[in-house]
């Protein structure tokens, strides 16, 4: 009997077409993202799921899908998946590390520069005709904060954090970093979390969202940041307390922020960050270049193809499930 696979979105790349040679593939064609109840209904009887970071693969969904033998997510982060529920069933989870590192580091640095130099505010000012209306230019007109010569704090020194550190070095920045398990990286000074917060003019978040990192940058740690610092988050929204951040930005304790990821996505209209001119906002586009997204889709497809062929996924988040099978 041919296996059944559910793919929750049309995907770019080449490899996704190879899936239909191995299984009956049901692709959600929209409109928009696959709703949770459709995901549950369509997953019934499927052997495999190829999903996005927007699909909540909860314990309940996994338990309601007795035929499921693999999940492949087109994302490096897997906080949308209940990994312990998969482990309990010995189900491998594929993800897409590595290929989005440079693209995401570019996004982090773009947000850092835009926040420091008030690029969104300036864009609105010109676009909305205020420049012409006010006929204004003065020595303090749209003044921002210098990046070169400043100190960058990298919170989480994995591959993306290191790629951001390389960019910072090229901008003449001093680079500090904190990682849960200390790492030696040339040109980067490892410091305690307290030192990182106190000394960084720019703080860029590059941690995975886990039980340990959820809420890591709460009100207390935000208050401990260097006065006038800029916070950049391209990792996951749940790591930063958005209300505390908005308060610190509104009161001028922090200078600005560049935020690509939110606790709730799409971001609700009443999120306090949306009302602040000193926040550069983006809709979770850290890895969004056509080439990177195609590479991610190919990796997700390759993980699914390996699982369908009874092989270990080349990029498996929980490879212990293979060991446990003996
Ligand atoms: C991921 O893959 O986890 C990223 O957040 C996508 O940009």
Short mmCIF file of C-alpha atoms and ligand atoms in Angstrom, two decimals:
data_model
loop_
_atom_site.label_atom_id
_atom_site.label_comp_id
_atom_site.label_asym_id
_atom_site.label_seq_id
_atom_site.Cartn_x
_atom_site.Cartn_y
_atom_site.Cartn_z
CA UNK A 1 0.00 0.00 0.00
CA UNK A 2 1.35 3.45 -0.92
CA UNK A 3 2.12 5.67 2.03
CA UNK A 4 0.27 8.95 2.53
CA UNK A 5 2.06 12.23 3.24
CA UNK A 6 0.59 15.58 4.19
CA UNK A 7 2.46 18.74 3.16
CA UNK A 8 0.98 21.81 4.84
CA UNK A 9 2.02 24.36 2.20
CA UNK A 10 3.28 24.49 -1.35
CA UNK A 11 7.09 24.46 -1.12
CA UNK A 12 9.85 25.88 -3.31
CA UNK A 13 12.92 23.88 -4.33
CA UNK A 14 13.37 20.83 -6.53
CA UNK A 15 13.28 17.89 -4.17
CA UNK A 16 9.66 18.17 -3.10
CA UNK A 17 8.60 16.67 -6.47
CA UNK A 18 10.51 13.47 -5.68
CA UNK A 19 8.18 12.84 -2.76
CA UNK A 20 5.24 11.96 -5.02
CA UNK A 21 7.29 9.15 -6.59
CA UNK A 22 7.38 7.49 -3.18
CA UNK A 23 3.99 8.29 -1.66
CA UNK A 24 0.57 9.82 -2.19
CA UNK A 25 1.16 13.47 -1.37
CA UNK A 26 -1.64 15.75 -0.19
CA UNK A 27 -0.56 19.41 -0.32
CA UNK A 28 -2.63 22.09 1.44
CA UNK A 29 -3.14 24.75 -1.20
CA UNK A 30 -4.57 27.41 1.06
CA UNK A 31 -5.74 30.07 1.02
CA UNK A 32 -3.32 31.07 3.74
CA UNK A 33 -1.87 28.79 6.36
CA UNK A 34 -3.42 25.45 7.18
CA UNK A 35 -5.88 25.84 10.08
CA UNK A 36 -5.30 23.56 13.08
CA UNK A 37 -8.56 21.64 12.63
CA UNK A 38 -7.80 20.98 8.93
CA UNK A 39 -4.32 19.79 9.90
CA UNK A 40 -5.83 17.35 12.36
CA UNK A 41 -8.40 16.07 9.84
CA UNK A 42 -6.00 15.76 6.91
CA UNK A 43 -3.28 14.12 8.99
CA UNK A 44 -5.56 11.21 9.88
CA UNK A 45 -4.20 8.10 8.15
CA UNK A 46 -0.96 9.82 7.05
CA UNK A 47 2.47 8.25 7.53
CA UNK A 48 4.35 11.49 7.28
CA UNK A 49 3.97 15.22 7.77
CA UNK A 50 6.00 17.94 6.05
CA UNK A 51 5.21 21.18 7.86
CA UNK A 52 6.20 24.77 8.50
CA UNK A 53 7.07 26.55 11.74
CA UNK A 54 3.52 27.95 11.71
CA UNK A 55 1.97 24.49 12.18
CA UNK A 56 1.51 23.52 15.82
CA UNK A 57 2.46 19.86 16.05
CA UNK A 58 1.15 19.35 19.56
CA UNK A 59 1.05 16.24 21.72
CA UNK A 60 -2.68 16.10 21.10
CA UNK A 61 -2.19 16.14 17.32
CA UNK A 62 0.55 13.49 17.52
CA UNK A 63 -1.57 11.26 19.74
CA UNK A 64 -4.53 11.68 17.37
CA UNK A 65 -2.34 10.48 14.44
CA UNK A 66 -1.58 6.79 15.11
CA UNK A 67 -0.17 6.14 11.61
CA UNK A 68 2.40 8.96 11.80
CA UNK A 69 5.98 7.69 11.36
CA UNK A 70 7.88 10.93 10.65
CA UNK A 71 7.65 14.72 10.79
CA UNK A 72 9.82 16.98 8.65
CA UNK A 73 9.69 20.70 9.39
CA UNK A 74 10.97 23.31 6.96
CA UNK A 75 12.61 25.24 9.79
CA UNK A 76 15.65 25.04 11.98
CA UNK A 77 13.64 25.88 15.10
CA UNK A 78 11.34 23.15 16.36
CA UNK A 79 9.56 24.91 19.23
CA UNK A 80 6.25 24.42 17.36
CA UNK A 81 6.66 20.64 17.72
CA UNK A 82 6.16 18.60 20.89
CA UNK A 83 9.42 16.68 20.59
CA UNK A 84 8.85 14.62 23.74
CA UNK A 85 5.55 13.35 22.30
CA UNK A 86 7.41 12.32 19.12
CA UNK A 87 10.18 10.68 21.16
CA UNK A 88 7.61 8.68 23.12
CA UNK A 89 6.48 7.18 19.81
CA UNK A 90 10.00 6.88 18.33
CA UNK A 91 9.07 9.32 15.55
CA UNK A 92 12.01 11.19 13.92
CA UNK A 93 11.75 14.95 13.44
CA UNK A 94 13.59 16.50 10.49
CA UNK A 95 14.66 20.13 10.48
CA UNK A 96 16.86 22.45 8.40
CA UNK A 97 20.00 23.62 10.22
CA UNK A 98 22.94 25.35 8.56
CA UNK A 99 21.47 26.60 5.30
CA UNK A 100 19.81 29.68 6.79
CA UNK A 101 22.73 30.85 8.95
CA UNK A 102 24.15 33.63 6.75
CA UNK A 103 20.73 34.84 5.59
CA UNK A 104 19.43 35.13 9.16
CA UNK A 105 22.63 36.86 10.29
CA UNK A 106 22.11 39.36 7.46
CA UNK A 107 18.59 40.04 8.74
CA UNK A 108 19.82 40.53 12.30
CA UNK A 109 22.46 42.97 11.11
CA UNK A 110 19.97 44.78 8.86
CA UNK A 111 17.64 45.28 11.84
CA UNK A 112 20.57 46.39 14.01
CA UNK A 113 21.62 49.03 11.49
CA UNK A 114 18.04 50.12 10.77
CA UNK A 115 17.25 50.50 14.48
CA UNK A 116 20.51 52.36 15.20
CA UNK A 117 20.08 54.77 12.29
CA UNK A 118 16.27 55.12 12.50
CA UNK A 119 15.76 53.94 8.93
CA UNK A 120 12.05 53.01 9.32
CA UNK A 121 11.23 56.37 10.92
CA UNK A 122 13.17 58.21 8.21
CA UNK A 123 11.46 56.21 5.47
CA UNK A 124 8.01 57.14 6.85
CA UNK A 125 9.06 60.78 7.20
CA UNK A 126 10.02 61.02 3.53
CA UNK A 127 7.21 58.80 2.19
CA UNK A 128 4.48 60.63 4.09
CA UNK A 129 5.63 64.03 2.75
CA UNK A 130 6.74 65.39 6.15
CA UNK A 131 10.18 66.35 4.85
CA UNK A 132 8.73 68.60 2.17
CA UNK A 133 5.91 69.90 4.40
CA UNK A 134 8.25 70.85 7.23
CA UNK A 135 11.17 71.77 4.95
CA UNK A 136 13.40 70.64 7.76
CA UNK A 137 17.05 69.71 8.05
CA UNK A 138 19.23 70.51 11.04
CA UNK A 139 22.38 69.22 12.70
CA UNK A 140 20.32 66.98 14.98
CA UNK A 141 17.89 65.89 12.27
CA UNK A 142 17.31 62.09 12.49
CA UNK A 143 20.49 61.58 14.45
CA UNK A 144 21.00 57.96 15.50
CA UNK A 145 23.51 55.81 17.29
CA UNK A 146 26.93 54.76 15.98
CA UNK A 147 27.41 51.10 15.18
CA UNK A 148 31.10 51.04 14.34
CA UNK A 149 33.22 51.14 17.47
CA UNK A 150 30.28 50.07 19.66
CA UNK A 151 30.00 46.83 21.65
CA UNK A 152 27.82 44.03 20.34
CA UNK A 153 26.52 41.39 22.76
CA UNK A 154 25.61 38.09 21.16
CA UNK A 155 23.13 36.12 23.24
CA UNK A 156 23.61 32.54 22.05
CA UNK A 157 26.82 31.76 20.18
CA UNK A 158 25.61 29.05 17.82
CA UNK A 159 26.13 29.22 14.07
CA UNK A 160 23.89 32.29 13.57
CA UNK A 161 25.35 34.12 16.59
CA UNK A 162 28.85 33.49 15.22
CA UNK A 163 27.83 34.74 11.77
CA UNK A 164 26.51 37.95 13.35
CA UNK A 165 29.79 38.28 15.30
CA UNK A 166 31.74 38.09 11.99
CA UNK A 167 29.64 40.91 10.54
CA UNK A 168 30.14 42.98 13.70
CA UNK A 169 33.93 42.52 13.51
CA UNK A 170 33.89 43.89 9.97
CA UNK A 171 32.07 46.96 11.33
CA UNK A 172 34.81 47.53 13.89
CA UNK A 173 32.65 46.45 16.81
CA UNK A 174 33.91 44.82 20.01
CA UNK A 175 32.05 41.53 20.34
CA UNK A 176 31.00 39.92 23.61
CA UNK A 177 28.95 36.76 23.88
CA UNK A 178 27.16 34.55 26.32
CA UNK A 179 26.28 30.95 25.60
CA UNK A 180 24.76 28.42 27.99
CA UNK A 181 27.72 26.09 27.44
CA UNK A 182 30.76 28.38 27.04
CA UNK A 183 32.28 28.47 23.52
CA UNK A 184 35.61 29.82 22.36
CA UNK A 185 35.27 31.75 19.14
CA UNK A 186 38.16 33.88 17.79
CA UNK A 187 37.47 37.60 18.10
CA UNK A 188 34.63 37.05 20.57
CA UNK A 189 35.00 37.56 24.34
CA UNK A 190 32.93 35.17 26.43
CA UNK A 191 31.30 36.93 29.40
CA UNK A 192 28.63 36.21 31.98
CA UNK A 193 25.02 37.03 31.12
CA UNK A 194 25.11 39.92 33.61
CA UNK A 195 28.23 41.41 31.95
CA UNK A 196 26.71 40.95 28.52
CA UNK A 197 23.59 42.88 29.51
CA UNK A 198 25.52 45.62 31.30
CA UNK A 199 28.16 46.22 28.60
CA UNK A 200 26.43 45.73 25.25
CA UNK A 201 25.42 48.77 23.22
CA UNK A 202 23.67 46.33 20.91
CA UNK A 203 22.30 42.99 22.06
CA UNK A 204 21.34 40.40 19.45
CA UNK A 205 19.38 37.28 20.46
CA UNK A 206 20.33 33.94 18.86
CA UNK A 207 18.95 31.25 21.15
CA UNK A 208 16.50 28.47 20.43
CA UNK A 209 13.21 28.76 22.31
CA UNK A 210 13.14 26.03 24.97
CA UNK A 211 11.77 25.71 28.50
CA UNK A 212 15.11 27.17 29.71
CA UNK A 213 15.14 30.21 27.41
CA UNK A 214 11.43 31.11 27.50
CA UNK A 215 11.19 34.53 29.15
CA UNK A 216 15.00 34.73 29.59
CA UNK A 217 14.93 38.45 28.82
CA UNK A 218 12.25 39.37 31.34
CA UNK A 219 11.68 42.76 33.00
CA UNK A 220 14.62 42.32 35.40
CA UNK A 221 17.18 41.48 32.71
CA UNK A 222 15.86 44.19 30.38
CA UNK A 223 16.27 46.69 33.24
CA UNK A 224 19.86 45.41 33.65
CA UNK A 225 20.73 46.25 30.03
CA UNK A 226 23.08 49.14 29.36
CA UNK A 227 21.08 52.39 29.27
CA UNK A 228 20.51 53.45 25.66
CA UNK A 229 21.15 49.96 24.24
CA UNK A 230 19.48 48.48 21.16
CA UNK A 231 17.90 45.02 21.27
CA UNK A 232 17.65 42.85 18.14
CA UNK A 233 15.65 39.63 18.11
CA UNK A 234 15.60 37.33 15.09
CA UNK A 235 15.41 34.14 17.21
CA UNK A 236 12.02 33.57 18.83
CA UNK A 237 9.54 35.98 20.41
CA UNK A 238 8.97 33.96 23.58
CA UNK A 239 12.54 34.65 24.74
CA UNK A 240 11.84 38.37 25.32
CA UNK A 241 9.09 39.87 27.51
CA UNK A 242 7.53 42.18 24.92
CA UNK A 243 5.63 44.28 27.46
CA UNK A 244 8.76 44.92 29.52
CA UNK A 245 10.67 45.71 26.33
CA UNK A 246 7.99 48.16 25.17
CA UNK A 247 8.08 49.88 28.55
CA UNK A 248 11.88 50.20 28.49
CA UNK A 249 11.75 51.58 24.94
CA UNK A 250 8.89 53.97 25.73
CA UNK A 251 10.69 55.33 28.79
CA UNK A 252 13.95 55.82 26.91
CA UNK A 253 15.86 53.28 29.00
CA UNK A 254 16.59 51.44 25.74
CA UNK A 255 17.29 53.38 22.57
CA UNK A 256 15.60 51.17 19.98
CA UNK A 257 14.83 47.61 18.94
CA UNK A 258 14.75 45.53 15.76
CA UNK A 259 12.21 42.74 16.11
CA UNK A 260 11.54 39.98 13.57
CA UNK A 261 9.85 37.44 15.88
CA UNK A 262 6.97 37.76 18.31
CA UNK A 263 5.43 35.80 21.14
CA UNK A 264 2.26 35.53 19.05
CA UNK A 265 2.51 35.44 15.24
CA UNK A 266 0.99 37.04 13.25
CA UNK A 267 1.51 39.83 15.76
CA UNK A 268 -1.78 41.11 17.29
CA UNK A 269 -2.69 44.76 16.65
CA UNK A 270 -2.52 45.57 20.37
CA UNK A 271 1.09 44.45 20.80
CA UNK A 272 2.67 47.53 22.48
CA UNK A 273 5.78 47.34 20.27
CA UNK A 274 3.68 48.33 17.24
CA UNK A 275 2.97 51.76 18.69
CA UNK A 276 6.61 52.71 19.20
CA UNK A 277 8.50 54.66 16.52
CA UNK A 278 11.86 53.37 17.77
CA UNK A 279 11.10 49.75 16.91
CA UNK A 280 11.89 48.36 13.46
CA UNK A 281 9.44 45.54 12.83
CA UNK A 282 9.54 42.57 10.46
CA UNK A 283 7.17 39.57 10.04
CA UNK A 284 9.53 36.65 10.86
CA UNK A 285 11.60 36.98 7.69
CA UNK A 286 15.03 36.07 9.08
CA UNK A 287 15.62 33.33 6.50
CA UNK A 288 13.52 34.90 3.76
CA UNK A 289 15.58 34.92 0.61
CA UNK A 290 14.35 32.88 -2.34
CA UNK A 291 17.59 30.86 -2.46
CA UNK A 292 17.64 30.07 1.26
CA UNK A 293 13.97 29.12 1.36
CA UNK A 294 14.54 26.77 -1.61
CA UNK A 295 17.49 25.17 0.23
CA UNK A 296 15.37 24.76 3.35
CA UNK A 297 12.55 23.17 1.35
CA UNK A 298 15.00 20.77 -0.31
CA UNK A 299 16.38 19.77 3.09
CA UNK A 300 12.86 19.21 4.43
CA UNK A 301 12.01 17.11 1.36
CA UNK A 302 15.26 15.11 1.67
CA UNK A 303 14.46 14.35 5.30
CA UNK A 304 11.01 13.11 4.28
CA UNK A 305 12.43 11.07 1.37
CA UNK A 306 14.92 9.36 3.67
CA UNK A 307 12.15 8.51 6.14
CA UNK A 308 9.98 7.11 3.33
CA UNK A 309 12.91 4.98 2.17
CA UNK A 310 13.33 3.61 5.69
CA UNK A 311 16.62 5.48 6.17
CA UNK A 312 17.75 7.86 8.90
CA UNK A 313 16.94 11.49 8.12
CA UNK A 314 20.12 13.39 7.14
CA UNK A 315 19.10 16.28 9.43
CA UNK A 316 17.27 14.79 12.33
CA UNK A 317 16.58 16.86 15.47
CA UNK A 318 16.02 13.79 17.69
CA UNK A 319 18.39 11.12 16.31
CA UNK A 320 18.11 9.23 19.60
CA UNK A 321 14.88 7.71 18.22
CA UNK A 322 17.06 5.70 15.79
CA UNK A 323 19.37 4.51 18.56
CA UNK A 324 16.39 3.53 20.71
CA UNK A 325 15.10 1.38 17.82
CA UNK A 326 18.30 -0.67 18.15
C1 LIG B 1 13.52 28.80 11.43
O1 LIG B 1 13.71 28.07 10.43
O2 LIG B 1 13.34 28.33 12.55
C2 LIG B 1 13.55 30.25 11.22
O3 LIG B 1 12.91 30.93 12.25
C3 LIG B 1 12.95 30.63 9.89
O4 LIG B 1 13.31 31.95 9.61
#
